[in-house]
XYZ file of C-alpha atoms in Angstrom:
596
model
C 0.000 0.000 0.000
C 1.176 3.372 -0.965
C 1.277 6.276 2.392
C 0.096 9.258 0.331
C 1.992 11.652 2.161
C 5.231 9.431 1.214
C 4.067 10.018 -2.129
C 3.675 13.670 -2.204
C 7.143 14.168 -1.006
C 8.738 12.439 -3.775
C 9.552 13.958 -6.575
C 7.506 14.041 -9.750
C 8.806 11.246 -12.582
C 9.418 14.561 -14.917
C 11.104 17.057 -12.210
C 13.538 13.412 -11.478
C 14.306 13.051 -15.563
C 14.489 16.401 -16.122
C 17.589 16.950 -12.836
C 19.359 13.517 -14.465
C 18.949 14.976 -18.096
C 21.293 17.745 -16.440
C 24.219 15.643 -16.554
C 24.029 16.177 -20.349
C 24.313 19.536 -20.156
C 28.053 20.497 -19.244
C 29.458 18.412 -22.237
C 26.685 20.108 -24.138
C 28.221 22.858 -23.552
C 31.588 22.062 -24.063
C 30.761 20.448 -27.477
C 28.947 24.090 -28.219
C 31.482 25.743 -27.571
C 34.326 23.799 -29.167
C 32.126 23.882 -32.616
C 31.798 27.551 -32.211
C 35.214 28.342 -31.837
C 36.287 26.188 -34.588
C 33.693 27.928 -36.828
C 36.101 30.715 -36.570
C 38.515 28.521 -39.011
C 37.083 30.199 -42.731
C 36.944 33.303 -41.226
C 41.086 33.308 -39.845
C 41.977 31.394 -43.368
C 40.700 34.490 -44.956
C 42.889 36.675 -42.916
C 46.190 34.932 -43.027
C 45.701 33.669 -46.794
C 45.379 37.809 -47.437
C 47.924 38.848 -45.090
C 50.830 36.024 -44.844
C 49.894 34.107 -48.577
C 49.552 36.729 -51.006
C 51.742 39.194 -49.446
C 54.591 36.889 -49.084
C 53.974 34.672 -51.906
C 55.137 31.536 -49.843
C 53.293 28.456 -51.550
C 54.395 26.521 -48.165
C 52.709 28.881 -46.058
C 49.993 27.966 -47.951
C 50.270 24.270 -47.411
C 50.187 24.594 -43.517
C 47.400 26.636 -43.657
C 45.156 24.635 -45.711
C 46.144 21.476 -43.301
C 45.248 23.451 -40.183
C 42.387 24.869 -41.377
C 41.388 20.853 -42.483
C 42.293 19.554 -39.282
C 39.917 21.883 -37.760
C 37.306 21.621 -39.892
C 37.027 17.719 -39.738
C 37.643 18.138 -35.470
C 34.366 20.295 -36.007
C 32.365 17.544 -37.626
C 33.194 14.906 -35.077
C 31.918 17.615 -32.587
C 28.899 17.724 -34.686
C 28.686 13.918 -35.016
C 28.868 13.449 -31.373
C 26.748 16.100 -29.856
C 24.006 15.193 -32.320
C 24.403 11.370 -30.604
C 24.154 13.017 -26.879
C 21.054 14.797 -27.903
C 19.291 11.663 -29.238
C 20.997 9.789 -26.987
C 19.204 11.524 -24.037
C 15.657 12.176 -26.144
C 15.417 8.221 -26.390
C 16.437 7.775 -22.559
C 13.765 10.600 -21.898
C 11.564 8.573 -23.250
C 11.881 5.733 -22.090
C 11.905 6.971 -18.725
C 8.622 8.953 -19.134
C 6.436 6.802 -21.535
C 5.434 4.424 -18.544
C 4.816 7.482 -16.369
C 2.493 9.541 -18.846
C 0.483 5.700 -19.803
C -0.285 5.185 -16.383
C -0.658 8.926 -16.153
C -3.218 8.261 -19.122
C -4.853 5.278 -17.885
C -5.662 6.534 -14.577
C -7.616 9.926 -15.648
C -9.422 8.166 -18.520
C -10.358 5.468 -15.838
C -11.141 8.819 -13.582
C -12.846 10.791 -16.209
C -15.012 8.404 -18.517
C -14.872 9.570 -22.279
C -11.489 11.993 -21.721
C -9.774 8.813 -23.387
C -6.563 10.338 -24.780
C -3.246 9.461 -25.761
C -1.924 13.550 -26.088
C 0.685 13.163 -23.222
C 2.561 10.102 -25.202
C 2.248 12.177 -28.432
C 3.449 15.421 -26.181
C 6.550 12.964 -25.113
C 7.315 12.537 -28.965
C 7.739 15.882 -29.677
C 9.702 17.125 -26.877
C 11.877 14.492 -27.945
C 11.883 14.846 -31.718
C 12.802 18.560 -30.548
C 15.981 17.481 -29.015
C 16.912 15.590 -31.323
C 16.172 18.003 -34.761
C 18.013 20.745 -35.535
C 15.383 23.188 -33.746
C 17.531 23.242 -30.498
C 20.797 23.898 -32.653
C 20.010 27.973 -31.929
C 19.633 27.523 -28.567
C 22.999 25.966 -27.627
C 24.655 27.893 -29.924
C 23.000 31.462 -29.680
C 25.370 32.124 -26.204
C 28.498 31.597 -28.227
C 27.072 34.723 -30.908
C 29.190 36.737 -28.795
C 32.376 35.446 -29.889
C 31.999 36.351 -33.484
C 30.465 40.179 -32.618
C 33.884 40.636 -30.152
C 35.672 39.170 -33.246
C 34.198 41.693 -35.525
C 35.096 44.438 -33.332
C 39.010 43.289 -32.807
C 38.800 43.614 -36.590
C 37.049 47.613 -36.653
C 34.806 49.097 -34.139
C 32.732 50.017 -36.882
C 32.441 46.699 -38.468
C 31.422 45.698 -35.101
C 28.515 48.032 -34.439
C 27.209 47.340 -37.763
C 27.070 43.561 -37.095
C 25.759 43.998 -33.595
C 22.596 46.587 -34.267
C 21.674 44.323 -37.256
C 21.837 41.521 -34.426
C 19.778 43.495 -32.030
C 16.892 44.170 -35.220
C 16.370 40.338 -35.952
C 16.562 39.516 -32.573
C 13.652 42.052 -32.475
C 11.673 40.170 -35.163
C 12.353 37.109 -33.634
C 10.301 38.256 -30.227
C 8.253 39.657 -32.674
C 7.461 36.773 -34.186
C 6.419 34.895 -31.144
C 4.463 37.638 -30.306
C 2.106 38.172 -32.894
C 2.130 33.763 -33.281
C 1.858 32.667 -30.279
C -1.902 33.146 -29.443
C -3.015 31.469 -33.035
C -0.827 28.688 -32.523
C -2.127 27.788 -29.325
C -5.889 28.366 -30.700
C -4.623 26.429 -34.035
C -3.792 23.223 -31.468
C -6.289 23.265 -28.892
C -8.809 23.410 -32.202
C -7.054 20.140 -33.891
C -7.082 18.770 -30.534
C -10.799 19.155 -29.929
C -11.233 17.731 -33.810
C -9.043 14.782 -33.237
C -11.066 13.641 -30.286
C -14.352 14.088 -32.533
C -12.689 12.283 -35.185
C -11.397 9.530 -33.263
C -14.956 8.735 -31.599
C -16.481 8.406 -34.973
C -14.225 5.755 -35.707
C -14.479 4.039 -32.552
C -17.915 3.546 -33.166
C -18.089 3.142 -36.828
C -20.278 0.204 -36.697
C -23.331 2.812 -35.199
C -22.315 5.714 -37.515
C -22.569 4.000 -40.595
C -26.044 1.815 -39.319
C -27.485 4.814 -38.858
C -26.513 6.902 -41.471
C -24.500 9.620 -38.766
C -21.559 10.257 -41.000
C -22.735 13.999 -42.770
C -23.366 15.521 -39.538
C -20.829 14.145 -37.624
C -18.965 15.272 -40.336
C -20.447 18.807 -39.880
C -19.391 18.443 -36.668
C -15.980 18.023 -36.632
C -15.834 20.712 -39.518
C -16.298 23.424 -37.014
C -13.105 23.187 -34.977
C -11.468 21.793 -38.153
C -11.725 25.018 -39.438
C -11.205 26.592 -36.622
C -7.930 25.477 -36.315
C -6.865 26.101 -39.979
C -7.588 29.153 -39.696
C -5.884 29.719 -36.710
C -2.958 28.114 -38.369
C -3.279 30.027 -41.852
C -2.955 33.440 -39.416
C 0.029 32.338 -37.834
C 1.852 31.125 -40.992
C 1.031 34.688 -42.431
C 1.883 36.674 -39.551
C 5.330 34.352 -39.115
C 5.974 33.666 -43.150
C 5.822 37.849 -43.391
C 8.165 38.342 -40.551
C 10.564 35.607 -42.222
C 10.720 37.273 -45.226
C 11.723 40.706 -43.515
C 14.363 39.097 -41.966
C 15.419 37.246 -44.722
C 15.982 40.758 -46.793
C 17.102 42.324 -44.126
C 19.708 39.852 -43.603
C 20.328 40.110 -47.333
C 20.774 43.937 -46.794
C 23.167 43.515 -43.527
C 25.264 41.707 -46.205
C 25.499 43.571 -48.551
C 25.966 46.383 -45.895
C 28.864 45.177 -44.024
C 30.401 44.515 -47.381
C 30.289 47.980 -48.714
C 31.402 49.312 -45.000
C 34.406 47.104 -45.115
C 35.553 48.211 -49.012
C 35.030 51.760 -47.413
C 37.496 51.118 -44.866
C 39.647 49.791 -47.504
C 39.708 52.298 -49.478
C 40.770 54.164 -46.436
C 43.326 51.926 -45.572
C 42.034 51.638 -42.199
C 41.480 47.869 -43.010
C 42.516 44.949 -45.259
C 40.534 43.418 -47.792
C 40.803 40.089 -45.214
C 39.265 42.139 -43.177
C 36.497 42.467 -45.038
C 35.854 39.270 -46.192
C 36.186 38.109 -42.955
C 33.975 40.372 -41.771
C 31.265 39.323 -43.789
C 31.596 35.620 -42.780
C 31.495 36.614 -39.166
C 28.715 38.157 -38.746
C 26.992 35.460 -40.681
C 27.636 33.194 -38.389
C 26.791 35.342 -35.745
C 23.675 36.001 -36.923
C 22.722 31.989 -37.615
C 21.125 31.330 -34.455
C 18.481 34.363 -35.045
C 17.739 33.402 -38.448
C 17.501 29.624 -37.193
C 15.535 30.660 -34.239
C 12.704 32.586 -36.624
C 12.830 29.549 -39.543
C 12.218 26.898 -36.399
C 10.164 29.034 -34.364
C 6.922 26.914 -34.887
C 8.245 23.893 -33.510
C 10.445 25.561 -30.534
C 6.626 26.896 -29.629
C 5.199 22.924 -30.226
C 7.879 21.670 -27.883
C 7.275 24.218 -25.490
C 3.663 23.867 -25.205
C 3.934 19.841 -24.926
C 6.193 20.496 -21.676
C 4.398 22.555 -20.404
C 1.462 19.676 -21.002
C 3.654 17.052 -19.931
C 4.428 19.019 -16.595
C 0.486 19.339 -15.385
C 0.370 15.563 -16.075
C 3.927 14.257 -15.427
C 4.165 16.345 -13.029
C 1.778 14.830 -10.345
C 2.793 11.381 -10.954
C 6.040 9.406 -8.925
C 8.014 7.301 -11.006
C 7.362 4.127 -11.263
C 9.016 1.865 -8.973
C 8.714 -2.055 -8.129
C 6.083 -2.417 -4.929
C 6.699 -4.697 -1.824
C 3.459 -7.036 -2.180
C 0.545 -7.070 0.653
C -0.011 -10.886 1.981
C -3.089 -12.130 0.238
C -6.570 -10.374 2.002
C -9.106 -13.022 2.877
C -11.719 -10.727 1.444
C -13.516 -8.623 4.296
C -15.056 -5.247 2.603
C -15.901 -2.549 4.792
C -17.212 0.938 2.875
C -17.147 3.892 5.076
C -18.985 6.907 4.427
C -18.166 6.757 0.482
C -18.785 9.915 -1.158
C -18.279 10.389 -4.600
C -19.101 14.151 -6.056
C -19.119 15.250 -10.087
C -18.112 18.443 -11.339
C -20.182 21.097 -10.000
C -20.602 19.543 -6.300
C -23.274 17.187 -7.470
C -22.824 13.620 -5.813
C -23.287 10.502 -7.725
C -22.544 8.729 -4.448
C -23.344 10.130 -0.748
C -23.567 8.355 2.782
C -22.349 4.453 1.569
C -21.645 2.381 4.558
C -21.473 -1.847 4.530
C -19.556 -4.595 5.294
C -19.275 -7.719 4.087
C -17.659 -10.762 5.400
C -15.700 -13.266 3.371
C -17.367 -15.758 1.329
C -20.641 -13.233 1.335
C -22.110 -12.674 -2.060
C -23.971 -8.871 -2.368
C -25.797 -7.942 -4.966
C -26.256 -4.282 -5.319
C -29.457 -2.992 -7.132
C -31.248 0.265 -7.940
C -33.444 2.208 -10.823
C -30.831 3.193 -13.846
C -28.855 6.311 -12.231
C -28.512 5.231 -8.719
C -24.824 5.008 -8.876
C -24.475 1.259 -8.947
C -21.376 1.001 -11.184
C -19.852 3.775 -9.734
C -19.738 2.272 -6.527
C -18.726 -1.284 -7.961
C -15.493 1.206 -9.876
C -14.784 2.207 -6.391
C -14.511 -0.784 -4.379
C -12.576 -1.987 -7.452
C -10.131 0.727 -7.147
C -10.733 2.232 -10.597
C -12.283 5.300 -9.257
C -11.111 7.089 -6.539
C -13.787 8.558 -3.446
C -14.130 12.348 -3.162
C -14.629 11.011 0.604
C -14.674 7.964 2.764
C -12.800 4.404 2.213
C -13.264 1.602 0.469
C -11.539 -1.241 2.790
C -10.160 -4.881 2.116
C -8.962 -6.371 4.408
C -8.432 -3.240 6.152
C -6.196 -1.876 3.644
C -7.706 1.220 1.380
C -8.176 -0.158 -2.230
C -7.609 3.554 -3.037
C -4.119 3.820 -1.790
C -3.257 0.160 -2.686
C -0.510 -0.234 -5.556
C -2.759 -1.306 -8.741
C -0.351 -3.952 -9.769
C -0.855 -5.472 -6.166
C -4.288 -4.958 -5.550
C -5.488 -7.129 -9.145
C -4.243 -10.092 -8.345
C -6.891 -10.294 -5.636
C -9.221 -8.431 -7.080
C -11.682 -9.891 -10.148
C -13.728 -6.808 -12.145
C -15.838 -7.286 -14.610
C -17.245 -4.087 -16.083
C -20.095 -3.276 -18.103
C -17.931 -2.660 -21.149
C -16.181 -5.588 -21.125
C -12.950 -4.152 -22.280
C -11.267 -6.527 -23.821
C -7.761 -6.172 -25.503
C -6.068 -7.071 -29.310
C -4.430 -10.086 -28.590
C -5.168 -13.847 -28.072
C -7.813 -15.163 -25.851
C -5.027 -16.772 -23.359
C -3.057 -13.411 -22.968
C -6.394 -11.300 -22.251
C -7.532 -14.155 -19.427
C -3.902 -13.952 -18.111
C -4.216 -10.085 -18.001
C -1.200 -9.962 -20.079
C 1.206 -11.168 -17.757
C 3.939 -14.054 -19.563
C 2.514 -16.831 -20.712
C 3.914 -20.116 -19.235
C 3.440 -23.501 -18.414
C 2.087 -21.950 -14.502
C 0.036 -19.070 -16.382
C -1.553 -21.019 -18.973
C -2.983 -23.650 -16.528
C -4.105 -21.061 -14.260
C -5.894 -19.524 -17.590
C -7.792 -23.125 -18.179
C -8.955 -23.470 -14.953
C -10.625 -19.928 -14.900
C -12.301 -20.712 -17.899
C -13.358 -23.616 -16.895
C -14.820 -21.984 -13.665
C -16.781 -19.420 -15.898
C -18.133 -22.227 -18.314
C -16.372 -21.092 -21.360
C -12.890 -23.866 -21.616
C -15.304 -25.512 -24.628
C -16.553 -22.821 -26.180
C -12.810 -21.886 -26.547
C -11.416 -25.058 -27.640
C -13.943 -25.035 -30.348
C -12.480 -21.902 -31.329
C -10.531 -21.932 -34.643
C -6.823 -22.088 -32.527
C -8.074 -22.775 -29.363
C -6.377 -20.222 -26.513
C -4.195 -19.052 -29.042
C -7.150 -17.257 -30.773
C -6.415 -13.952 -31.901
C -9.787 -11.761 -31.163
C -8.903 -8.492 -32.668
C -9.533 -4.974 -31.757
C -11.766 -4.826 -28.357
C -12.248 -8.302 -28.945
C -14.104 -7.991 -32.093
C -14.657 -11.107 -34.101
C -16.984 -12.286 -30.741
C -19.927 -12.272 -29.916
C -21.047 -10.186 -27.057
C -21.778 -13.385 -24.902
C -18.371 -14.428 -25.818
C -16.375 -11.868 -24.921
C -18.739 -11.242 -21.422
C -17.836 -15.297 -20.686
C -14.339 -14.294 -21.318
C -14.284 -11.368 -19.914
C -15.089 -13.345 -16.480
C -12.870 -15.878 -17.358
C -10.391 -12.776 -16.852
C -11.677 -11.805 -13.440
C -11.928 -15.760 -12.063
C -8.088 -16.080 -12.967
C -5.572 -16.516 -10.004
C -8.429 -16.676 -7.674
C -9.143 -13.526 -6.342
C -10.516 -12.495 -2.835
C -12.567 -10.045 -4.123
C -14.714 -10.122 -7.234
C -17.018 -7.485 -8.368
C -19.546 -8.052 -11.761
C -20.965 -5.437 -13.055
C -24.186 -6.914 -15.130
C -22.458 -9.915 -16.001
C -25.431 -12.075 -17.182
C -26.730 -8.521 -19.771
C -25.216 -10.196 -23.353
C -26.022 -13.902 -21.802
C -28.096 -16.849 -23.180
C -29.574 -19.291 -20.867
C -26.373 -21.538 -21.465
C -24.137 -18.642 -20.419
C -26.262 -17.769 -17.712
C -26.329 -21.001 -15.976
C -22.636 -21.586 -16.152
C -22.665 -17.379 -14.445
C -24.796 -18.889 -11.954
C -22.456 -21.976 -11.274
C -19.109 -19.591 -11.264
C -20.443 -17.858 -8.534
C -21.466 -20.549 -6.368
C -18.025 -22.021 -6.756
C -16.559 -18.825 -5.840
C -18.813 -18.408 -2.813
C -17.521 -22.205 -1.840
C -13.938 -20.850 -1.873
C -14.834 -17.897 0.251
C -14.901 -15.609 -2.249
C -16.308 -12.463 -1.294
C -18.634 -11.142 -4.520
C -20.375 -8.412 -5.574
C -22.468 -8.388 -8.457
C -24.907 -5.911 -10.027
C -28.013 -8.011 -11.391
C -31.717 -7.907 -11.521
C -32.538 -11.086 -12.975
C -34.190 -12.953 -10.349
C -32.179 -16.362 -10.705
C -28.786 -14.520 -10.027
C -30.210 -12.194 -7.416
C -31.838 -14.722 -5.538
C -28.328 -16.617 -4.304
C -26.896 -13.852 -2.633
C -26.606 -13.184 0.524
C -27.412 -9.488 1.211
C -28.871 -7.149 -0.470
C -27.586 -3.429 -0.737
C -30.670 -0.760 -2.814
C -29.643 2.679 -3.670
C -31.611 5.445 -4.802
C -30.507 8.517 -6.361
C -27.141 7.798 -5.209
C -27.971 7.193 -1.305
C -27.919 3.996 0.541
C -31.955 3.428 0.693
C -31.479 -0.430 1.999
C -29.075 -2.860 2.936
C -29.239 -5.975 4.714
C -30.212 -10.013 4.956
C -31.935 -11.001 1.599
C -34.974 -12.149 3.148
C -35.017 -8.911 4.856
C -34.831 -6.531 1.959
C -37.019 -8.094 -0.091
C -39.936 -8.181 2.286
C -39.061 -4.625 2.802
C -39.139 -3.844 -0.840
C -42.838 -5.903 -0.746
C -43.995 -3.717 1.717
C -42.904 -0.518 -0.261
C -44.360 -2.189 -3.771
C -47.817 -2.627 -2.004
C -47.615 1.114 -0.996
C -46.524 2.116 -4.474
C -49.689 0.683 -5.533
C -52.145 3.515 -3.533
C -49.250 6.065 -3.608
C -47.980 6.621 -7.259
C -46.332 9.776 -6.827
C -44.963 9.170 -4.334
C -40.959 10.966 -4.209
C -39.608 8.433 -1.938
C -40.150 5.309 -3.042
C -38.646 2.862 -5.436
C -39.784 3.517 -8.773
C -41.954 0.997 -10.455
C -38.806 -1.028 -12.366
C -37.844 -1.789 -8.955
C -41.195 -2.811 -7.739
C -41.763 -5.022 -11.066
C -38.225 -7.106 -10.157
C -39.388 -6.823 -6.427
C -42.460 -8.988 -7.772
C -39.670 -11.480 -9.679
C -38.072 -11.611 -6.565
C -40.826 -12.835 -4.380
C -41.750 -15.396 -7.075
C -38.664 -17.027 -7.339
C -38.406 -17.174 -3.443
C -41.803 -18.418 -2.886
C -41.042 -21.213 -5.026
């Protein structure tokens, strides 16, 4: 079990990747900074082929400084070569250290937040790493050493250097300009695709509806609206930027040409060299690269940017992942205490929940559509977490109980029954390595839920690939399989949410069967149901309505409570505080099945 304040205090998996990535840094810097230096090498050629070459006419002097000047060149590329490998180098390890962080990180607030199913903070992760490792981040590390070159230009002529410097200053000033005036549309431009994707994506998730019932033109409407909105968005950011990059382009041009002329006028003044002035020119070129970089890569720099910060509001609450100590096995005694479980806007779905349950007791837990049945049964699974109150087994909170501990005591079977692209052994297993152990503990789970020969007569058996969400079977299959999954390693605790909604009679007697073996193992169970047959078995009884606990107890008990309230129903029809008539209707099934 996880102590929460233990897990405040450690650090967040991004703020601990983000102090290791520092180690990078120095010999980022160092690389930098020898590349820079060495970029000096065309410009000093210049000067000593004009001043030592041509003046003395000494073809050895010449020689030498060709092989220097090669030498330093081909030093310059290995720099290149090798800080290019540290930057991917340390994008890959980034992401392999946050991918599991920002899944679980996924997982956990789609499981949280039903339809918020996204995958943005893995596709954030990819482009704060493709950043680091493109040329985008080139300006960055190399913008600092700019100020080599301008002190260069000024050893060479004051005026050279001013020149060179204030046409510096003006593109850095289009640069912030150009974030400026595209920041706001870019950011509009994103959160607009975003917003499309998601529309998008839930068409094709449920094709099968859409294209039954003829929903594809509006839908399509319908994701046309922030479609647009974001190209248009992005059309007035690549105007506003593709105008400012043309500026600076001719500007540029005109620095050129500028520093050019200035330098021939100092020649012709003899207060400089024509070296000089070549070298000059290549200078403050490469002075000026980072800028022009900078404006030309300024869209993604922004991306990246955005994505961190992203990647911080969801990284950033999340530990890294680390190997748990495991709990000894619970014998399967639930105790709910004051659960409270509120929606945006302070509405509760939940209020006031209090039971216990002892193990080997079977519950079912019933109520009109709305009452909050399967979000309680998320909670005691530990899917959901309470806004108040505990969910207990075996004294331990399931809320604050390490996931990959708490399954393999707890079964869940959901009303979506969730299943996974793979074969039918692997989704049983839950995905863990499939071995001799596994594999028999996958046959005898199926066998407890009824389904070991409807498998076999499958076309390869266990080995049965069922595609997408389990999509070449049948909705009784994959709900037989799907508590196949929550039977395997025999767990303590296991919770069915309508498990007997997609069954035939078959599949509904072997349900029926499943549970009383379970309940002979001391299996604690709690099942949502209204079909008399099921209901009937259990033990106790728990009834909300409207999200309160209304009745819980004995089964006898409850349902000669709930006969009492059906008779008043009966002279009372409006009245606010009864069961509605559903309820009253499987009361009646109730007391039929008992009575005979």
């Amino acid at each position: 079990m996880i102590n929460t304040a233990t897990q405040q205090q450690q650090p967040s998996a991004l703020l601990a990747v983000m102090k290791e990535a520092k180690r990078a840094i120095k010999p980022l810097i160092w690389f930098s900074a020898g590349i820079n230096v060495l970029m000096l090498t065309g410009a000093l050629y210049m000067l000593q082929v004009y001043h030592r070459v041509l003046g003395s006419h000494s073809l050895e002097t010449l020689v030498v400084l060709s092989l220097m000047a090669a030498g330093a060149l081909m030093t310059m590329a290995a720099l290149e070569v090798v800080r290019g490998r540290l930057l991917a180098t340390v994008g890959t390890w980034m992401n392999a250290r946050l991918a599991p962080v920002l899944l679980t990180a996924s997982v956990e607030y789609a499981a949280s937040a039903p339809g918020q199913v996204t995958a943005r903070p893995l596709r954030d992760l990819d482009q704060v790493r493709n950043f680091f490792t493109s040329p985008s981040i080139f300006p960055i590390l190399d913008a600092p050493w700019s100020l080599i070159f301008f002190a260069a230009i000024f050893l060479m002529h004051p005026w050279l250097g001013w020149l060179a410097l204030c046409g510096g200053i003006v593109l850095f000033a289009l640069a912030l300009l150009n974030e400026y005036i595209t920041r706001k549309p870019l950011a509009e431009s994103g959160n607009a695709q975003m917003r499309a994707y998601v529309k998008a994506e839930a068409a094709i998730r449920n094709a099968e509806v859409v294209q039954a019932m003829g929903m594809l033109k509006p839908l399509l409407e319908n994701w046309k609206v922030p479609q647009d909105q974001a190209n248009k968005r992005q059309v007035l950011a690549a105007r506003r930027g593709g105008a400012i990059s043309a500026f600076a382009r001719s500007f540029r041009q005109a620095l050129q040409m500028a520093i050019l002329g200035l330098g021939a006028y100092l020649v012709l003044q003899n207060e400089a060299s024509g070296g000089i002035m070549i070298a000059a020119s290549i200078l403050m070129g490469r002075a000026l690269a980072p800028v022009e970089q900078a404006i030309a890569t300024w869209k993604a720099t922004v991306g990246a940017r955005a994505a961190y910060k992203r990647l911080v509001a969801i990284a950033g609450q999340y530990p890294e992942i680390k190997p748990v100590l495991p709990m000894p096995r619970p014998k399967g005694k639930v105790e709910v205490e004051n659960i409270t479980l509120g929606r945006q806007g302070g509405e509760h779905i939940l209020k006031g929940i209090n039971f216990q349950l002892m193990p080997g007791e079977v519950m079912a837990l019933i109520g009109q559509s709305g009452a909050g049945k399967t979000s309680l049964a998320r909670i005691l699974a530990g899917a959901w977490r309470p806004s108040g109150g505990r969910a207990l087994l075996d004294g331990m909170d399931v809320a604050q109980w390490a996931a990959e501990d708490r399954g393999k005591y707890v079964g869940y079977l959901p009303q979506d029954i969730e299943l996974f692209a793979g074969t039918i052994a692997e989704n049983i297993a839950r995905f863990a390595p499939l071995n001799p152990v596994v594999f028999k503990h996958v046959v005898r789970a199926s066998q407890l839920a009824g389904v070991h020969e409807l498998i076999k007569g499958l076309p390869k058996g266990y080995a049965t690939e069922i595609g997408e969400a389990g999509a070449i079977l049948s909705g009784g299959q994959r709900q037989r399989i799907g508590l196949a999954r929550a039977l395997y390693g025999d767990p303590a605790l296991l919770i069915l949410d309508e498990p007997n909604s997609n069954l035939d009679k078959e599949g509904e007697d072997a349900l029926v069967v499943a549970i009383g073996i379970a309940k002979a193992t001391k299996t604690t169970i709690i099942l949502i149901a209204h079909r008399p047959n099921i209901v009937a078995k259990v033990d106790r009884i728990l009834v909300l309505n409207r999200g309160q606990q209304d009745l819980f107890g004995p089964r006898d008990y409850v349902f000669n409570e709930l006969a009492i309230r059906a008779s008043k129903v009966a002279h009372m029809p409006n009245a606010p505080q009864l069961p509605t008539l559903e309820v009253v209707k499987d009361v009646k099934e109730f007391k039929e099945v008992k009575e005979a």
